[in-house]
Short mmCIF file of C-alpha atoms in Angstrom, two decimals:
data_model
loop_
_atom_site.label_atom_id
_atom_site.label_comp_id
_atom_site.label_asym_id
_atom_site.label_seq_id
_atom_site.Cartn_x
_atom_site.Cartn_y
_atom_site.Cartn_z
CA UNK A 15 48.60 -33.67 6.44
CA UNK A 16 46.99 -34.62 9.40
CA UNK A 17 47.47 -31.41 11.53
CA UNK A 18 46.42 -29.48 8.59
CA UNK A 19 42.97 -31.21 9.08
CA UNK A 20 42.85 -31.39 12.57
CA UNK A 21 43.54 -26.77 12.22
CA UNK A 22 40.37 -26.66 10.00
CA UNK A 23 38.47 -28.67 11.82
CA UNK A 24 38.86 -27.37 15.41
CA UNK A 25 37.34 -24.12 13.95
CA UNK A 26 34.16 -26.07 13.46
CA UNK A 27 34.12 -27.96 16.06
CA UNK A 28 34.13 -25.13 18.53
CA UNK A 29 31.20 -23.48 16.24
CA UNK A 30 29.38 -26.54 16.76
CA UNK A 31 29.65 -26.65 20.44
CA UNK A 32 28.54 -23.17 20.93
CA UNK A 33 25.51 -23.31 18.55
CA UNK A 34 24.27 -26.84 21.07
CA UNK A 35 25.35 -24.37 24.42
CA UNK A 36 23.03 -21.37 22.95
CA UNK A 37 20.17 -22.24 24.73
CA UNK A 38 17.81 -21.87 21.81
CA UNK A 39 15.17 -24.44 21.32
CA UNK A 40 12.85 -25.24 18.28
CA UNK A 41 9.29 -23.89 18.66
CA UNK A 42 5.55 -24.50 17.05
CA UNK A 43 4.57 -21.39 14.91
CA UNK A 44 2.76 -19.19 16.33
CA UNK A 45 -0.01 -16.89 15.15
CA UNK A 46 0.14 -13.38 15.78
CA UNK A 47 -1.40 -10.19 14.26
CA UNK A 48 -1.66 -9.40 10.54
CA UNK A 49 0.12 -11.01 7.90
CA UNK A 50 3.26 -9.63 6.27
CA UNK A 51 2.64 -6.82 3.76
CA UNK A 52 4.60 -4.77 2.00
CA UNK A 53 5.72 -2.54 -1.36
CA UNK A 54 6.51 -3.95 -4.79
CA UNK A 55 9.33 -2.60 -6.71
CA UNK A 56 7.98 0.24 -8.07
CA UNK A 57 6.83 -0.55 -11.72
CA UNK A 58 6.48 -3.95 -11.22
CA UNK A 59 2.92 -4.63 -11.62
CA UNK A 60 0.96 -8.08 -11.98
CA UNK A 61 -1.12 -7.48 -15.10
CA UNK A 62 -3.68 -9.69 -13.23
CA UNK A 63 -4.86 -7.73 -9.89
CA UNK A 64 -5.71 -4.81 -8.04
CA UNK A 65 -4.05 -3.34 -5.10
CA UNK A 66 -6.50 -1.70 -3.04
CA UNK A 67 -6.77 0.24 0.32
CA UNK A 68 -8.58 -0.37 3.35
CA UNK A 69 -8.43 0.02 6.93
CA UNK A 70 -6.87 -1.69 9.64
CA UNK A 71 -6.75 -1.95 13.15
CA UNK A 72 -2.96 -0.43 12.43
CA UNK A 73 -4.03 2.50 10.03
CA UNK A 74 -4.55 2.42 6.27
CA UNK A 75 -3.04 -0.80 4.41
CA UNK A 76 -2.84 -2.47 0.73
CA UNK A 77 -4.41 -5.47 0.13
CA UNK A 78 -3.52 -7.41 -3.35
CA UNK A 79 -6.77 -8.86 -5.20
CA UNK A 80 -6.37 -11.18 -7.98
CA UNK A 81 -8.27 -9.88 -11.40
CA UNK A 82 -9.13 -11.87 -14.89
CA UNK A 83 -7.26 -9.08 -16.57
CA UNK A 84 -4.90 -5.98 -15.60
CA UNK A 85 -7.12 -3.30 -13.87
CA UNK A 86 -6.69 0.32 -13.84
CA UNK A 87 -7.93 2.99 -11.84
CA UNK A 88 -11.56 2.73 -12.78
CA UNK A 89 -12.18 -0.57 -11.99
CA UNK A 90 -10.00 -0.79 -8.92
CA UNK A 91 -11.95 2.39 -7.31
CA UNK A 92 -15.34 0.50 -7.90
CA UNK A 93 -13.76 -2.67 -6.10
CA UNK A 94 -13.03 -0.36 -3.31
CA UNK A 95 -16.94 1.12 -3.28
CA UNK A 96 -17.76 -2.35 -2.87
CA UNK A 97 -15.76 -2.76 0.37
CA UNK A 98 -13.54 -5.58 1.75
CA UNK A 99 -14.04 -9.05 0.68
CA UNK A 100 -15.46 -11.70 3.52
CA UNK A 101 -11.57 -13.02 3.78
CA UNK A 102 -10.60 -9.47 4.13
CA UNK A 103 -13.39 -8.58 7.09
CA UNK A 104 -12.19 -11.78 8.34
CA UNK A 105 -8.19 -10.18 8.52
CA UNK A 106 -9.98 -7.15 10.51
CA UNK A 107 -9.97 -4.74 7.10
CA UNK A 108 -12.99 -2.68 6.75
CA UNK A 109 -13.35 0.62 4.84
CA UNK A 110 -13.85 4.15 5.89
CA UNK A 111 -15.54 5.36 2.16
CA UNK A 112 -19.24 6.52 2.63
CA UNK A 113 -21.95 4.49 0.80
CA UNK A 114 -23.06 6.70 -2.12
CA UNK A 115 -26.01 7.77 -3.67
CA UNK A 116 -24.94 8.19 -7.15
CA UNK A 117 -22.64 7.21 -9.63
CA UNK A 118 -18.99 7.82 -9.03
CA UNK A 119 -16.86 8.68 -12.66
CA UNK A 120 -13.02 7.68 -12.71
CA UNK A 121 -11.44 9.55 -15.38
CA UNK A 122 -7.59 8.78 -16.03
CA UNK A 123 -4.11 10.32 -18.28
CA UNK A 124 -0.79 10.51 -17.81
CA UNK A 125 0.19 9.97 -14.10
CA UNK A 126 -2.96 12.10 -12.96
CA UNK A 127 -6.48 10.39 -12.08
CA UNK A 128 -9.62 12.32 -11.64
CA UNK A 129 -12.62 11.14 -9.61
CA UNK A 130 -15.85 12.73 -9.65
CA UNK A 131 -18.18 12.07 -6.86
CA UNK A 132 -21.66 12.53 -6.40
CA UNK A 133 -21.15 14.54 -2.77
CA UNK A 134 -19.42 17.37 -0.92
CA UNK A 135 -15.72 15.97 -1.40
CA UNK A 136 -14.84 17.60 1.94
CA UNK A 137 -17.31 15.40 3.95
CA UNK A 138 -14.35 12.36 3.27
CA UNK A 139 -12.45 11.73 6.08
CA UNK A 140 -8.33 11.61 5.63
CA UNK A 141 -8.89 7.90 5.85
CA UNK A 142 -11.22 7.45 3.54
CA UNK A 143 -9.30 10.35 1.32
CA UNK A 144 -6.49 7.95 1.67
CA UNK A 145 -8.07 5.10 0.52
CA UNK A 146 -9.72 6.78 -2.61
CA UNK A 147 -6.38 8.02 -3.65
CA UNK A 148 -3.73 5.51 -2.87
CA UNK A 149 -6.38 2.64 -4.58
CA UNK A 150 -6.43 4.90 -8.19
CA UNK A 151 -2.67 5.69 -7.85
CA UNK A 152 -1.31 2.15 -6.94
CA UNK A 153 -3.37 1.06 -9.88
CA UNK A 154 -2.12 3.87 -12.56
CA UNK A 155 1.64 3.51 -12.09
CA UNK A 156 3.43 3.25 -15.19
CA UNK A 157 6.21 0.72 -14.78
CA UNK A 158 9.26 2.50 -14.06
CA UNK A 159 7.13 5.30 -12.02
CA UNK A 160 6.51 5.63 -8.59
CA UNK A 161 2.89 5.45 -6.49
CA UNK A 162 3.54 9.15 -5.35
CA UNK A 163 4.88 10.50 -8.98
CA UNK A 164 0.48 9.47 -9.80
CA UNK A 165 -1.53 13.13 -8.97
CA UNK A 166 -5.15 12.55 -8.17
CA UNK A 167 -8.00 14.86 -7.85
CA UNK A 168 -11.04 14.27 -5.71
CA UNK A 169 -14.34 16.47 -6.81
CA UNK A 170 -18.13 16.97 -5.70
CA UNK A 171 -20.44 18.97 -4.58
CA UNK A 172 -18.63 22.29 -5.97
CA UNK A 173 -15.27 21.21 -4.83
CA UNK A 174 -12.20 20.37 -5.95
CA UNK A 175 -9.35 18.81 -4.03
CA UNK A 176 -6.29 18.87 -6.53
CA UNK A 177 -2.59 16.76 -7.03
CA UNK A 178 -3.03 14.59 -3.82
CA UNK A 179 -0.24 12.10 -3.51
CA UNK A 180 -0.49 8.39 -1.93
CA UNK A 181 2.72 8.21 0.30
CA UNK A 182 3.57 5.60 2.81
CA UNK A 183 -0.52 4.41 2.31
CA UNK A 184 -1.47 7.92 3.29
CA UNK A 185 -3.01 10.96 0.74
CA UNK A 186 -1.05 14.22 0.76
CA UNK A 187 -1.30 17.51 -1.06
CA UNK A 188 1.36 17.10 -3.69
CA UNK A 189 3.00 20.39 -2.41
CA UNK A 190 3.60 19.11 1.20
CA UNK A 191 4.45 15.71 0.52
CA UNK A 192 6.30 14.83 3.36
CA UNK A 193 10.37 14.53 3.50
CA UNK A 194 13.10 12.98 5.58
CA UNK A 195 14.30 15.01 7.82
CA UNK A 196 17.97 15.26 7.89
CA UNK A 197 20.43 16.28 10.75
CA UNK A 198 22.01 19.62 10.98
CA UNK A 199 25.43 19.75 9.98
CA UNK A 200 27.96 20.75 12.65
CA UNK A 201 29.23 23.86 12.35
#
């Protein structure tokens, strides 16, 4: 019985005397960069917030915003007109939409958003672009749906810019949204 306890135990003693002889030591945390962001499941949406889309020093990010009541696209595009929030500007966000002069009109239906603005649509930059169509997607995704499977059109000034995507934070014609590539097979 005894040399049945002594086998298991040698097993974790030797763990435990390499873990001490590792050489790694506790630290203080450390601050560094941008907190951790990332994707929800896809469908899973808090009826009580907005996801919207501004700029960072590392490109075009999501930022969560808590609401009184679920938001769609219409209210979550005129959070965005209103820029980041003082906690936000703090984080380095800031936003790449022009100020308007005029009313902007967010019209929505099933997994396509329209949004009417009172300029020449091709003045927006891709960034702002971006942020204007990942913000109304992210907040018109039926559960079970994803962010890119949400079309959105972007009009004024006598143009139209049709079925743009949001993919990986970025807008995208809905015809060249972009794919993995894969290897070539050997032949």
């Amino acid at each position: 019985m005894k040399a049945r306890r002594a086998r298991r135990a040698a097993p974790a003693a030797l763990l435990a005397a390499a873990l001490t002889g590792c050489g790694v030591t506790t630290t203080d945390v450390i601050d560094v960069g941008q907190p951790a962001t990332g994707a929800k499941r896809q469908g899973e949406v808090n009826s009580a917030e907005a996801r919207l889309f501004f700029m960072s020093p590392t490109g075009v990010t999501s930022v969560t915003r808590p609401a009184k009541a679920k938001l769609g696209a219409e209210d979550a595009v005129a959070l965005l007109l209103q820029g980041p929030s003082e906690e936000e500007r703090v984080r380095g966000l800031y936003s790449d939409v022009p100020k308007m002069k005029g009313e902007v009109h967010v019209t929505t239906g099933t997994l396509r958003v329209s949004i009417q603005m009172p300029f020449n649509v091709l003045r927006l930059t891709p960034v702002s672009r971006s942020q204007f169509v990942c913000t109304a997607a992210a907040n018109e995704v039926p559960r079970g749906r994803q962010i890119h499977d949400v079309k959105v059109e972007l009009s004024g000034g006598s143009y139209v810019i049709t079925d743009l995507v949001c993919d990986s934070n970025q807008a995208f014609p809905a015809a060249k949204l972009p794919t993995p590539t894969t290897p070539a097979s050997p032949r």
